[in-house]
Amino acid sequence: MLDALSCLERFVAAVRPHADLAVQRISFGDPAYVCVRNRFSNTLMETVTCSQDGGFITSWGYRLGSADNIEDAAARLAFLLAALPTRN
């Protein structure tokens, strides 16, 4: 079993380089989640949790990826939120 909080912390770190994304909120409740939004939109936002098997799941059930490849999961979220590619 994975530590969901640790996985979400690493997910947040992978989201931050995406220029158009902002981490809106992090909750350590049950379930723990992170809310990410497009900086240029009030409506493009998503809540992401980490499942017991290490999968990053959106609030509407889309599996972004797994804890094995957090960067790809963050990139999928950026695509869903219409964000520009990562900055160098």
Coordinates of N, CA and C in Angstrom, one line a residue:
M1 N 0.8 -1.2 0.0 CA 0.0 0.0 0.0 C 0.9 1.2 0.0
L2 N 0.5 2.2 -0.8 CA 1.3 3.4 -1.0 C 0.8 4.5 0.0
D3 N 1.7 5.4 0.4 CA 1.4 6.5 1.2 C 0.8 7.6 0.3
A4 N -0.5 7.8 0.3 CA -1.2 8.7 -0.6 C -0.7 10.2 -0.4
L5 N -0.4 10.6 0.8 CA 0.1 12.0 1.0 C 1.4 12.2 0.3
S6 N 2.3 11.2 0.4 CA 3.6 11.3 -0.2 C 3.4 11.4 -1.7
C7 N 2.6 10.5 -2.3 CA 2.3 10.5 -3.7 C 1.8 11.9 -4.2
L8 N 0.8 12.4 -3.4 CA 0.2 13.7 -3.8 C 1.3 14.8 -3.7
E9 N 2.1 14.8 -2.7 CA 3.2 15.8 -2.6 C 4.1 15.7 -3.9
R10 N 4.5 14.6 -4.3 CA 5.3 14.4 -5.5 C 4.5 14.9 -6.7
F11 N 3.2 14.6 -6.8 CA 2.4 15.0 -7.9 C 2.3 16.5 -8.0
V12 N 2.2 17.2 -6.8 CA 2.2 18.7 -6.8 C 3.5 19.2 -7.3
A13 N 4.6 18.6 -6.9 CA 5.9 19.0 -7.4 C 6.0 18.9 -8.9
A14 N 5.4 17.8 -9.5 CA 5.4 17.6 -10.9 C 4.5 18.6 -11.7
V15 N 3.5 19.1 -11.0 CA 2.5 20.0 -11.6 C 3.1 21.4 -11.7
R16 N 3.8 21.8 -10.7 CA 4.3 23.2 -10.6 C 5.1 23.7 -11.8
P17 N 5.9 22.9 -12.5 CA 6.6 23.4 -13.7 C 5.7 23.8 -14.8
H18 N 4.5 23.3 -14.8 CA 3.6 23.7 -15.9 C 3.1 25.2 -15.7
A19 N 3.6 26.0 -16.7 CA 3.4 27.4 -16.6 C 2.0 27.9 -16.3
D20 N 1.0 27.2 -16.9 CA -0.4 27.7 -16.8 C -1.1 27.1 -15.6
L21 N -0.5 26.2 -14.8 CA -1.2 25.6 -13.7 C -0.9 26.2 -12.4
A22 N -1.9 26.2 -11.5 CA -1.7 26.7 -10.2 C -2.3 25.7 -9.2
V23 N -1.6 25.3 -8.2 CA -2.2 24.5 -7.1 C -3.1 25.3 -6.3
Q24 N -4.4 25.1 -6.3 CA -5.3 25.9 -5.6 C -5.5 25.5 -4.2
R25 N -5.5 24.2 -3.9 CA -5.8 23.7 -2.6 C -5.2 22.3 -2.4
I26 N -4.7 22.0 -1.2 CA -4.3 20.7 -0.8 C -5.0 20.3 0.4
S27 N -5.6 19.1 0.5 CA -6.3 18.7 1.7 C -5.7 17.4 2.1
F28 N -5.4 17.3 3.4 CA -4.9 16.1 4.0 C -5.9 15.3 4.7
G29 N -7.2 15.6 4.4 CA -8.3 14.9 5.0 C -8.4 13.5 4.4
D30 N -9.6 12.9 4.6 CA -9.9 11.6 4.1 C -11.0 11.6 3.1
P31 N -10.8 11.5 1.8 CA -9.5 11.3 1.2 C -8.7 12.5 1.0
A32 N -7.4 12.4 1.0 CA -6.5 13.5 0.7 C -6.6 13.8 -0.8
Y33 N -6.5 15.1 -1.1 CA -6.6 15.5 -2.6 C -5.9 16.8 -2.8
V34 N -5.7 17.1 -4.1 CA -5.1 18.3 -4.5 C -6.0 18.9 -5.6
C35 N -6.2 20.2 -5.5 CA -7.1 20.9 -6.5 C -6.1 21.8 -7.3
V36 N -6.2 21.6 -8.6 CA -5.3 22.3 -9.6 C -6.2 23.0 -10.6
R37 N -5.8 24.2 -10.9 CA -6.6 25.0 -11.9 C -5.7 25.6 -13.0
N38 N -6.3 25.9 -14.1 CA -5.6 26.7 -15.1 C -5.6 28.2 -14.6
R39 N -4.4 28.8 -14.5 CA -4.3 30.2 -14.0 C -5.2 31.2 -14.8
F40 N -5.5 30.9 -16.0 CA -6.2 31.8 -16.9 C -7.7 31.5 -17.0
S41 N -8.2 30.7 -16.2 CA -9.6 30.3 -16.3 C -10.2 30.0 -14.9
N42 N -11.4 30.5 -14.7 CA -12.1 30.2 -13.4 C -12.8 28.9 -13.5
T43 N -13.0 28.3 -14.6 CA -13.7 27.0 -14.7 C -12.8 25.8 -15.0
L44 N -11.6 26.0 -15.5 CA -10.8 24.8 -15.8 C -10.0 24.5 -14.5
M45 N -10.6 23.6 -13.8 CA -9.9 23.1 -12.6 C -10.3 21.6 -12.3
E46 N -9.4 20.9 -11.6 CA -9.7 19.5 -11.3 C -9.1 19.2 -10.0
T47 N -9.9 18.2 -9.3 CA -9.4 17.7 -8.0 C -8.9 16.3 -8.3
V48 N -7.7 16.0 -7.7 CA -7.0 14.8 -8.0 C -6.7 14.1 -6.6
T49 N -7.1 12.8 -6.6 CA -6.8 12.0 -5.4 C -5.8 10.9 -5.8
C50 N -5.2 10.2 -4.8 CA -4.3 9.1 -5.1 C -5.0 7.8 -4.5
S51 N -5.2 6.8 -5.4 CA -5.9 5.6 -4.9 C -4.9 4.7 -4.2
Q52 N -5.4 3.7 -3.5 CA -4.6 2.7 -2.8 C -3.5 2.1 -3.7
D53 N -3.8 1.9 -5.0 CA -2.9 1.2 -5.8 C -1.9 2.2 -6.5
G54 N -1.9 3.5 -6.1 CA -1.0 4.5 -6.6 C -1.5 5.2 -7.8
G55 N -2.7 5.1 -8.2 CA -3.3 5.8 -9.3 C -3.8 7.2 -9.0
F56 N -3.5 8.1 -9.9 CA -4.0 9.5 -9.7 C -5.3 9.6 -10.4
I57 N -6.4 9.9 -9.7 CA -7.7 9.9 -10.2 C -8.4 11.2 -10.1
T58 N -9.0 11.7 -11.2 CA -9.7 13.0 -11.2 C -11.0 12.8 -10.5
S59 N -11.6 14.0 -10.2 CA -12.9 13.9 -9.5 C -14.0 13.2 -10.3
W60 N -13.9 13.2 -11.6 CA -14.9 12.5 -12.4 C -14.4 11.1 -12.9
G61 N -13.4 10.6 -12.2 CA -13.0 9.2 -12.4 C -12.0 8.9 -13.5
Y62 N -11.4 9.9 -14.1 CA -10.4 9.6 -15.1 C -9.1 9.3 -14.4
R63 N -8.4 8.2 -14.9 CA -7.1 7.9 -14.3 C -6.0 8.6 -15.1
L64 N -5.3 9.5 -14.4 CA -4.3 10.3 -15.1 C -3.0 9.5 -15.3
G65 N -2.7 8.5 -14.4 CA -1.5 7.7 -14.4 C -1.2 7.2 -13.0
S66 N 0.0 6.7 -12.8 CA 0.3 6.1 -11.6 C 1.5 6.7 -10.9
A67 N 1.7 6.3 -9.7 CA 2.9 6.8 -8.9 C 4.2 6.4 -9.5
D68 N 4.2 5.4 -10.4 CA 5.4 5.0 -11.0 C 5.9 6.0 -12.0
N69 N 5.0 6.8 -12.6 CA 5.4 7.9 -13.5 C 4.6 9.1 -13.3
I70 N 5.0 9.8 -12.3 CA 4.2 11.0 -11.8 C 4.3 12.1 -12.9
E71 N 5.4 12.3 -13.5 CA 5.5 13.4 -14.5 C 4.5 13.2 -15.6
D72 N 4.3 12.0 -16.1 CA 3.3 11.8 -17.2 C 1.9 12.0 -16.7
A73 N 1.6 11.7 -15.4 CA 0.3 11.9 -14.9 C 0.0 13.4 -14.8
A74 N 1.1 14.2 -14.4 CA 0.9 15.7 -14.3 C 0.8 16.3 -15.7
A75 N 1.5 15.7 -16.7 CA 1.3 16.2 -18.0 C -0.1 15.9 -18.6
R76 N -0.7 14.8 -18.2 CA -2.0 14.5 -18.7 C -3.0 15.5 -18.1
L77 N -2.8 15.8 -16.8 CA -3.6 16.8 -16.1 C -3.5 18.2 -16.8
A78 N -2.3 18.6 -17.2 CA -2.0 19.8 -17.9 C -2.8 19.8 -19.2
F79 N -2.7 18.7 -19.9 CA -3.4 18.6 -21.2 C -4.9 18.8 -21.0
L80 N -5.5 18.1 -20.0 CA -6.9 18.2 -19.7 C -7.3 19.7 -19.3
L81 N -6.4 20.4 -18.7 CA -6.7 21.8 -18.2 C -6.2 22.8 -19.2
A82 N -5.9 22.4 -20.5 CA -5.5 23.3 -21.6 C -4.3 24.1 -21.2
A83 N -3.3 23.6 -20.5 CA -2.2 24.3 -20.1 C -1.1 24.2 -21.2
L84 N -0.2 25.1 -21.2 CA 1.0 25.1 -22.1 C 1.9 24.0 -21.6
P85 N 2.8 23.5 -22.4 CA 3.8 22.6 -22.0 C 4.7 23.1 -20.9
T86 N 5.5 22.3 -20.2 CA 6.3 22.7 -19.1 C 7.3 23.7 -19.6
R87 N 7.7 24.6 -18.6 CA 8.8 25.6 -18.9 C 10.1 24.9 -18.7
N88 N 11.1 25.4 -19.4 CA 12.5 24.9 -19.2 C 13.2 25.5 -18.1

